[in-house]
Short mmCIF file of C-alpha atoms and ligand atoms in Angstrom, two decimals:
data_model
loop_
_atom_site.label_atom_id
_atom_site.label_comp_id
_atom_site.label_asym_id
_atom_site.label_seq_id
_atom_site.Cartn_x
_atom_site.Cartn_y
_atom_site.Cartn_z
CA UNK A 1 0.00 0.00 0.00
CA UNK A 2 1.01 2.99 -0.65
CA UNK A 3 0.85 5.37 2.11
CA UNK A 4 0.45 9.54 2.05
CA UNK A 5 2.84 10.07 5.70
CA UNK A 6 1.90 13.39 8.36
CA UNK A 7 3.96 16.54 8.18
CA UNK A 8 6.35 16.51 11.17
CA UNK A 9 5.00 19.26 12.92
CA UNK A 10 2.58 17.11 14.66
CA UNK A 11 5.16 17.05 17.35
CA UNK A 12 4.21 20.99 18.11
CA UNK A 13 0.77 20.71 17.69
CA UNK A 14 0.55 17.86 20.46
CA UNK A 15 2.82 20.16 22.62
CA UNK A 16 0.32 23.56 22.25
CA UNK A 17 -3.13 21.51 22.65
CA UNK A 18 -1.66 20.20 25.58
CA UNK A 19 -0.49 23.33 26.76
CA UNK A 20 -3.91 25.17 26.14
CA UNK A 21 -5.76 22.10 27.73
CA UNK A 22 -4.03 22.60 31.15
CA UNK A 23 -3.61 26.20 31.35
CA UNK A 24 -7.28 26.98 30.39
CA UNK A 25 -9.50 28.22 33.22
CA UNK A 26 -12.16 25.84 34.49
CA UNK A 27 -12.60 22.86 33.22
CA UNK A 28 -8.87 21.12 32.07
CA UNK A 29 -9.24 19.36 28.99
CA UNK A 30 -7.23 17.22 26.68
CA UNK A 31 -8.45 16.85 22.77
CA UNK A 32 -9.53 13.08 22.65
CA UNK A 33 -7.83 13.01 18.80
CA UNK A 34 -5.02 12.40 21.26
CA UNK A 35 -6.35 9.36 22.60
CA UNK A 36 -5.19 7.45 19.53
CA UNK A 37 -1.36 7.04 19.55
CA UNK A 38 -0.09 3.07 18.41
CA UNK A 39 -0.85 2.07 22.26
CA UNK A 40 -4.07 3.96 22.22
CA UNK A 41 -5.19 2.72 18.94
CA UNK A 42 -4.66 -1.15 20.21
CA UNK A 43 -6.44 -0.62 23.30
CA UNK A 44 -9.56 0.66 21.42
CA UNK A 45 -9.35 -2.39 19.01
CA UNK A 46 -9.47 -4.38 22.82
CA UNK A 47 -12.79 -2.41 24.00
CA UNK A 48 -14.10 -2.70 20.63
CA UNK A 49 -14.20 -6.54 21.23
CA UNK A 50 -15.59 -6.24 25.15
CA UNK A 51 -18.80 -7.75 25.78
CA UNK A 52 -19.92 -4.34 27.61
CA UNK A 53 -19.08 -2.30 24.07
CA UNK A 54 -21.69 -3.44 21.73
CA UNK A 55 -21.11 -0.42 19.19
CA UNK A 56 -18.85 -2.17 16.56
CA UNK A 57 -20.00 -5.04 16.97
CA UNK A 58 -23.45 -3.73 16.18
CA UNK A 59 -21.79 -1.50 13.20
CA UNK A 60 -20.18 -4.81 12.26
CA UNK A 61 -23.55 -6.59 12.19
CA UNK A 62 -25.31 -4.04 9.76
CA UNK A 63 -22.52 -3.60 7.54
CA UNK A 64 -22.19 -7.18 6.91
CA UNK A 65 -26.11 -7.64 6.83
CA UNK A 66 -26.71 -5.18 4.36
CA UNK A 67 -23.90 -4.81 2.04
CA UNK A 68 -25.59 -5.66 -0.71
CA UNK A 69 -27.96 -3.56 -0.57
CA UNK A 70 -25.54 -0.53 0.30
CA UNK A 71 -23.93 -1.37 -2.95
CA UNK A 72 -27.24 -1.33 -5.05
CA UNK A 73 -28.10 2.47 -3.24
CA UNK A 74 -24.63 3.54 -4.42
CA UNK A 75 -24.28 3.48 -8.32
CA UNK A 76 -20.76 2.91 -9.86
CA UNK A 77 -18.50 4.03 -10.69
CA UNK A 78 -17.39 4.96 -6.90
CA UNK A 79 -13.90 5.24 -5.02
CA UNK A 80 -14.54 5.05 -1.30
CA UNK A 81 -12.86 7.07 1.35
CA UNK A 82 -13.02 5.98 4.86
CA UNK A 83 -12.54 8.85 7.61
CA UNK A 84 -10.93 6.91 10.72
CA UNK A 85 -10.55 3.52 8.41
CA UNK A 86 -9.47 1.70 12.61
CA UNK A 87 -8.05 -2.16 11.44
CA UNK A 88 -10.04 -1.92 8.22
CA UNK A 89 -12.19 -5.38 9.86
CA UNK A 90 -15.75 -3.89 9.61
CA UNK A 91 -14.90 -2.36 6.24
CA UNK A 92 -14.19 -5.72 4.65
CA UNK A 93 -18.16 -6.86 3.92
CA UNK A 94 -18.92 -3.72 2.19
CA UNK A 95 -15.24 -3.32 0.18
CA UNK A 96 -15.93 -7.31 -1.58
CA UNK A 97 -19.47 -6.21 -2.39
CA UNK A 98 -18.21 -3.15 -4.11
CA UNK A 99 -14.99 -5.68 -5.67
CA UNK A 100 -17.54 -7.89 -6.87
CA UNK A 101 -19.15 -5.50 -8.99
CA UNK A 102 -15.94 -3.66 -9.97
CA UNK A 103 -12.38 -2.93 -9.72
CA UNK A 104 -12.77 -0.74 -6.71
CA UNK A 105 -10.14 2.40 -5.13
CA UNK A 106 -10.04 2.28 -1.15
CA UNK A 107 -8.69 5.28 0.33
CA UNK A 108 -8.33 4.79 4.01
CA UNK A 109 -7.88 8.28 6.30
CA UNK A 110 -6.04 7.73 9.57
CA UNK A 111 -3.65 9.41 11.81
CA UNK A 112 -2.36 6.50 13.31
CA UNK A 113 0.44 4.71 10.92
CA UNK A 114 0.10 1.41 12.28
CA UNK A 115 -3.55 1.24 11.67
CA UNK A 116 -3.30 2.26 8.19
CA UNK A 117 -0.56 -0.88 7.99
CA UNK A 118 -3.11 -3.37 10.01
CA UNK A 119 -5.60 -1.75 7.62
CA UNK A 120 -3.48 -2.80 4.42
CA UNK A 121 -2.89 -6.40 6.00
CA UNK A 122 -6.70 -6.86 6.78
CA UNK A 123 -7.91 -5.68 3.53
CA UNK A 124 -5.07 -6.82 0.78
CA UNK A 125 -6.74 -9.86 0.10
CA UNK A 126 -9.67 -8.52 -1.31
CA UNK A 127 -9.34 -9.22 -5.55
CA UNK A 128 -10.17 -6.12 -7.74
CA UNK A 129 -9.03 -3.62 -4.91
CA UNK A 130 -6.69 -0.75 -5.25
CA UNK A 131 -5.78 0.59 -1.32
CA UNK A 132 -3.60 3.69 -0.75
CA UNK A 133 -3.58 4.96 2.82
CA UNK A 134 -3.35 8.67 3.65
CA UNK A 135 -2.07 9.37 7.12
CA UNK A 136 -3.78 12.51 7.63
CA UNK A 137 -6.48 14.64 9.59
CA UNK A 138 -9.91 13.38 8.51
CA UNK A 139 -10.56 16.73 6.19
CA UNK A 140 -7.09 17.04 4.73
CA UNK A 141 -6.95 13.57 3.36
CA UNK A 142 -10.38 13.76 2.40
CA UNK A 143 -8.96 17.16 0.01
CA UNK A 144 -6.66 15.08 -1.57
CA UNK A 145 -8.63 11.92 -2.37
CA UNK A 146 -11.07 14.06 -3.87
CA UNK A 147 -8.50 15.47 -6.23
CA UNK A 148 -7.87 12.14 -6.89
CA UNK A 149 -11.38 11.30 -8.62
CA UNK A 150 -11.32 10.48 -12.14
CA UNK A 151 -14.30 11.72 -14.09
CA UNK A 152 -17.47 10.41 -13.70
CA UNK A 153 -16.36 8.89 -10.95
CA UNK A 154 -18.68 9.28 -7.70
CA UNK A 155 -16.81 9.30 -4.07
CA UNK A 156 -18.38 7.30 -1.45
CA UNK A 157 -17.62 8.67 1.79
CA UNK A 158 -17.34 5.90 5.05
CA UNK A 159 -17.56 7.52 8.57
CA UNK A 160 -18.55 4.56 10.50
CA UNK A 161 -18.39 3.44 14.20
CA UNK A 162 -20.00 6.69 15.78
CA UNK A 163 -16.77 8.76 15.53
CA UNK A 164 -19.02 11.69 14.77
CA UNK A 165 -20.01 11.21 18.48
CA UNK A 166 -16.77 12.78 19.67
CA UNK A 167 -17.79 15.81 18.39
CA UNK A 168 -20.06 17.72 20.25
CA UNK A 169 -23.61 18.94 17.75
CA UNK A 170 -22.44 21.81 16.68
CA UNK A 171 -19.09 20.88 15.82
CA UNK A 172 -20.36 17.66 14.26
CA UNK A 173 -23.03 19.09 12.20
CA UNK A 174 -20.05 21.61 11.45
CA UNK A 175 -17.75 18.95 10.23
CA UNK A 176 -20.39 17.06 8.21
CA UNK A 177 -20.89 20.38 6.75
CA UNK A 178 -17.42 20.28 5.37
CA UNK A 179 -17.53 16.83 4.43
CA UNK A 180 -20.44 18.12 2.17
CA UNK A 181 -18.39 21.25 0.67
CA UNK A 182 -15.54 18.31 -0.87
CA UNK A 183 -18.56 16.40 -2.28
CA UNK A 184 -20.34 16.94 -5.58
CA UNK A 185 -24.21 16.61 -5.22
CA UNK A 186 -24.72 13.35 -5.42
CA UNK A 187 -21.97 11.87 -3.50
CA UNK A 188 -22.88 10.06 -0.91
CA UNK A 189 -21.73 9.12 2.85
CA UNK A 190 -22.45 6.30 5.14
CA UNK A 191 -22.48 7.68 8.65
CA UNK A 192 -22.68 5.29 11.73
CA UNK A 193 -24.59 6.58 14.85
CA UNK A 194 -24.76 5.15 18.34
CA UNK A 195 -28.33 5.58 19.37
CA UNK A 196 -29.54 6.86 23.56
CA UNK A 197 -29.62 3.77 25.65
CA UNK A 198 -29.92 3.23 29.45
CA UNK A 199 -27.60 4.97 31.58
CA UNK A 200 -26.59 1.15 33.23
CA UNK A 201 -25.71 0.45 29.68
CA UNK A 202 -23.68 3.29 28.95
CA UNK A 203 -21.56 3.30 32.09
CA UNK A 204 -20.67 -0.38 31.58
CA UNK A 205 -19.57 0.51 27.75
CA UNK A 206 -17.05 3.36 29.18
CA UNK A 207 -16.18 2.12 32.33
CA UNK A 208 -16.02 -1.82 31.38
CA UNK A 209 -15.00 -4.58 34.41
CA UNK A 210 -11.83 -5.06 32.99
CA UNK A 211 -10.47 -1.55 32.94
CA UNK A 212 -9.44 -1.36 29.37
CA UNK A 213 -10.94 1.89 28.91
CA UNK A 214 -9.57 3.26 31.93
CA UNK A 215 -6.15 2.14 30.14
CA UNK A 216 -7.11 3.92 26.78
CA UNK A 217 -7.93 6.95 28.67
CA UNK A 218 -5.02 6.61 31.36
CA UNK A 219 -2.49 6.15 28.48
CA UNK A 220 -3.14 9.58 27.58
CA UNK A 221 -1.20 10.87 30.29
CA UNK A 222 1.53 7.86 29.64
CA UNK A 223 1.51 9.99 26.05
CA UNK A 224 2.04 12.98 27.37
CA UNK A 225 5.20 11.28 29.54
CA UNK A 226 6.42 9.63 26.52
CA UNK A 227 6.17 12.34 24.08
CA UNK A 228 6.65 15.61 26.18
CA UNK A 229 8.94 14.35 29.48
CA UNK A 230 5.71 14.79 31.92
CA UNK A 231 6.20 13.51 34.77
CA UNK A 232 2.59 12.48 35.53
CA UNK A 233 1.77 9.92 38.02
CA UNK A 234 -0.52 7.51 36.76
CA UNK A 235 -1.19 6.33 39.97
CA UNK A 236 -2.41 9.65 41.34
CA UNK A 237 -5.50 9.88 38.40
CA UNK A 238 -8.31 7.10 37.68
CA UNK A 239 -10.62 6.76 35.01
CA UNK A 240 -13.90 8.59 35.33
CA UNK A 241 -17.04 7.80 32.71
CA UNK A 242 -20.06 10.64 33.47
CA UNK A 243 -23.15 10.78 31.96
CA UNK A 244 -23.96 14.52 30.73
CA UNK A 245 -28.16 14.49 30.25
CA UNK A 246 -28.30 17.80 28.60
CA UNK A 247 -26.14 17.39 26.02
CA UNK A 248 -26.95 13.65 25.26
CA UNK A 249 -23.18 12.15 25.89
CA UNK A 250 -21.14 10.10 28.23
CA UNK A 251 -18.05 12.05 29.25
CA UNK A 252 -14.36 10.30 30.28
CA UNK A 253 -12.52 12.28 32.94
CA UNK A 254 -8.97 11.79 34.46
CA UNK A 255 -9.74 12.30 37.78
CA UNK A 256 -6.55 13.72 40.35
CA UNK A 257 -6.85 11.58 43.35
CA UNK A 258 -4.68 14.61 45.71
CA UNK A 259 -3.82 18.13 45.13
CA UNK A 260 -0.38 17.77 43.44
CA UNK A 261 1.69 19.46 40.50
CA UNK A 262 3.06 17.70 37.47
CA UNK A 263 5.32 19.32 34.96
CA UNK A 264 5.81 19.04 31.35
CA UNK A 265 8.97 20.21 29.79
CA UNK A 266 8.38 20.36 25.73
CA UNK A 267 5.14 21.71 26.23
CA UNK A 268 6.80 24.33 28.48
CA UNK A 269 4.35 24.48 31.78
CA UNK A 270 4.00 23.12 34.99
CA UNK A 271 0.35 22.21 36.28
CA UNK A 272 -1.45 21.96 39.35
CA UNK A 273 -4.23 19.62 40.21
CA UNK A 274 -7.16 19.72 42.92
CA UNK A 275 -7.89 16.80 44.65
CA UNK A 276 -10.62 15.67 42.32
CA UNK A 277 -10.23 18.04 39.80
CA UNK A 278 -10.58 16.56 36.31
CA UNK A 279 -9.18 16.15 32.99
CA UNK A 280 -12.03 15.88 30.38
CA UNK A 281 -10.69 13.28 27.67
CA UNK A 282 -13.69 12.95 25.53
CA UNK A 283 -17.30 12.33 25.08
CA UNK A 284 -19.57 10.26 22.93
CA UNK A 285 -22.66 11.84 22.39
CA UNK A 286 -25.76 9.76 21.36
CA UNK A 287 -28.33 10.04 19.04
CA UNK A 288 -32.16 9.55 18.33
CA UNK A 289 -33.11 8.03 15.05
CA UNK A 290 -34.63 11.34 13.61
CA UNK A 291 -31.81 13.41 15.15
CA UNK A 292 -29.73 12.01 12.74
CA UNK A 293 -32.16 13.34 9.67
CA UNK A 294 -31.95 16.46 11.20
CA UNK A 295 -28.46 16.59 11.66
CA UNK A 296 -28.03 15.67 7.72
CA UNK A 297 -29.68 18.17 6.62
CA UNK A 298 -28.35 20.73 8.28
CA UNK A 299 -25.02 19.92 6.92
CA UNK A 300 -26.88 19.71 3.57
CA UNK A 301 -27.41 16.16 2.76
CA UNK A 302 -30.68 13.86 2.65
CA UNK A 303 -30.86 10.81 4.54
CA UNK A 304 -31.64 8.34 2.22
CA UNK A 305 -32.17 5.03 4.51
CA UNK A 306 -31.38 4.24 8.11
CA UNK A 307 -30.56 0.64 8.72
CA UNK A 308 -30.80 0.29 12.64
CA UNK A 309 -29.60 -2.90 14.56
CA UNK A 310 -31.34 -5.25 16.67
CA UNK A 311 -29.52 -5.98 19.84
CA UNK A 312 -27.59 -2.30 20.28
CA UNK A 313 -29.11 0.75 19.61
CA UNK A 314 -27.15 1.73 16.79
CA UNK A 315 -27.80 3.24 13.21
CA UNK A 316 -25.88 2.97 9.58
CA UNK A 317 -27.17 5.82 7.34
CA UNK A 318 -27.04 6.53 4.04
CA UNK A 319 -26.59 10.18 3.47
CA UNK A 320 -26.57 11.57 -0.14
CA UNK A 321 -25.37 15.01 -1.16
CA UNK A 322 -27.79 17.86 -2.07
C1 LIG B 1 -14.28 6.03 18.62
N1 LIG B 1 -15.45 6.36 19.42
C2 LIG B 1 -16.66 6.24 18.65
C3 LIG B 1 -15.52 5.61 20.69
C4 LIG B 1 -16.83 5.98 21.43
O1 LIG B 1 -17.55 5.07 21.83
O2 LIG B 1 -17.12 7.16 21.57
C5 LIG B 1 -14.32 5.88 21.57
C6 LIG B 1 -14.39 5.23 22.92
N2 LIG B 1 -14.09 5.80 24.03
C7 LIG B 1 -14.24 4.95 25.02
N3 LIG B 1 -14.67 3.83 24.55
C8 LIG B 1 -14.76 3.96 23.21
#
């Protein structure tokens, strides 16, 4: 596979968000993009397998279920990009449906390197596929596959597994709205929603038995040790999953267990914690089924069909540009 690699300034970027997110007044927060460093990105692949995390699996289920039919709603000729492509596992269903009916370009959009190289290894097998891998913020890469498009060729956009539930409404309906500016009427995106569910069932999805999210969000603070000589203690913060009821989300914290300070040299600062006080990592906002129609149009699409799954609240839609 061919792979498009990041600009080597991401090294500064990390420093200054990290900087900004502990110096800000009120709440301390860290951007969750960070979350997803080669450590980060395997522990997610672990959660995404928990028995308390039903959302890929579920995205998994109605990919696989109705491929076919995804295929049929999207006319060829297509080249599919996938914002946040992950392993590249769930993909596989809908990428042979497309192979089968043509010779089919795959342009996965990731930060992390070595999921774009588990990506290539999951997905190589497939026959009539062409994969190049851009390692690159979701909108940037998404710029240059578009340039990429031969004529008459359609782009079929993937944004699956509820990623667009890190964003908070605005921001996602924002994004989307982007999405929509690269597209050509026409075009069309498959977005993947985790629907509201009981608050038992959303604590146990973020805060699972095992503690492998409170590892994914822990490591964050390992990244910030690696990366920028901090000299957190990881012992001295513990995983916190919150349920926000206004604004439709669970929330992970990094909760300080004593008042202490920590200091981090490349980023240039030294903080100070409150017993208690928090580090909001990220949240994962949830939807209702007609929220999501809203949402689409907003950011100028229709929403063609909403497939919705069975055993977790969770919906794949089809979302064609106006
Ligand atoms: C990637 N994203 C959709 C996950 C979610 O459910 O919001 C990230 C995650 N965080 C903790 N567990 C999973």
């Amino acid at each position: 596979m061919l792979v498009h690699a990041i600009p080597k300034d991401a090294a500064y970027e990390f420093a200054a968000d990290v900087r900004a997110g502990l110096t800000r007044a009120g709440q301390k927060e860290l951007p969750s993009k960070y979350l997803y460093d080669d450590v980060g990105s395997a522990l997610f692949e672990v959660i995404s397998r928990l028995p308390e995390y039903g959302l890929t699996r579920a995205d998994e289920r109605l990919l696989r279920r109705h491929a076919r039919e995804i295929v049929e709603r999207v006319p060829g000729p297509v080249a599919i990009a996938e914002l946040g492509s992950g392993s590249g596992h769930k993909t596989r269903w809908l990428l042979e449906a497309f192979c089968r009916r043509q010779h089919t370009s795959y342009y996965p959009i990731e930060l992390s390197h070595s999921a774009l190289v588990m990506c290539e290894r999951e997905l190589s097998d497939i026959d009539a596929i062409h994969i190049v891998g851009f390692e690159r913020e979701y909108l940037d890469g998404l710029l240059e596959v578009a340039a990429y498009r031969r004529t008459g060729q359609d782009l079929f956009v993937l944004f699956l597994g509820s990623t667009i539930g890190n964003f908070d409404r605005p921001a996602g309906i924002k994004f989307l709205s982007q999405v929509r500016d690269i597209l050509r009427p026409g075009d069309s995106l498959l977005l993947g929603t985790d629907l509201e569910k009981s608050e038992s069932q959303l604590l146990r999805a973020y805060d699972d038995e095992l503690g492998v999210t409170a590892a994914f969000n822990l490591n964050l603070l390992a990244r910030v040790n690696r990366e920028l000589q901090a000299d957190f203690d990881l012992s001295h913060f513990r995983h916190v999953a919150r349920i926000n009821y206004q604004a439709h989300s669970i929330e992970m914290h990094l909760e300080s267990t004593r008042r202490q300070m920590v200091t981090i040299p490349k980023a240039e600062v030294l903080v100070e914690f409150q017993d208690q006080e928090t580090i909001w990592t990220e949240s994962s906002h949830k939807y209702s089924a007609d929220g999501i129609v809203e949402i689409a149009r907003d950011a100028g699409f229709h929403c063609e069909v909403q497939w919705i799954d069975e055993q977790w609240p969770f919906a794949e839609n089809l979302l064609i540009a106006e």
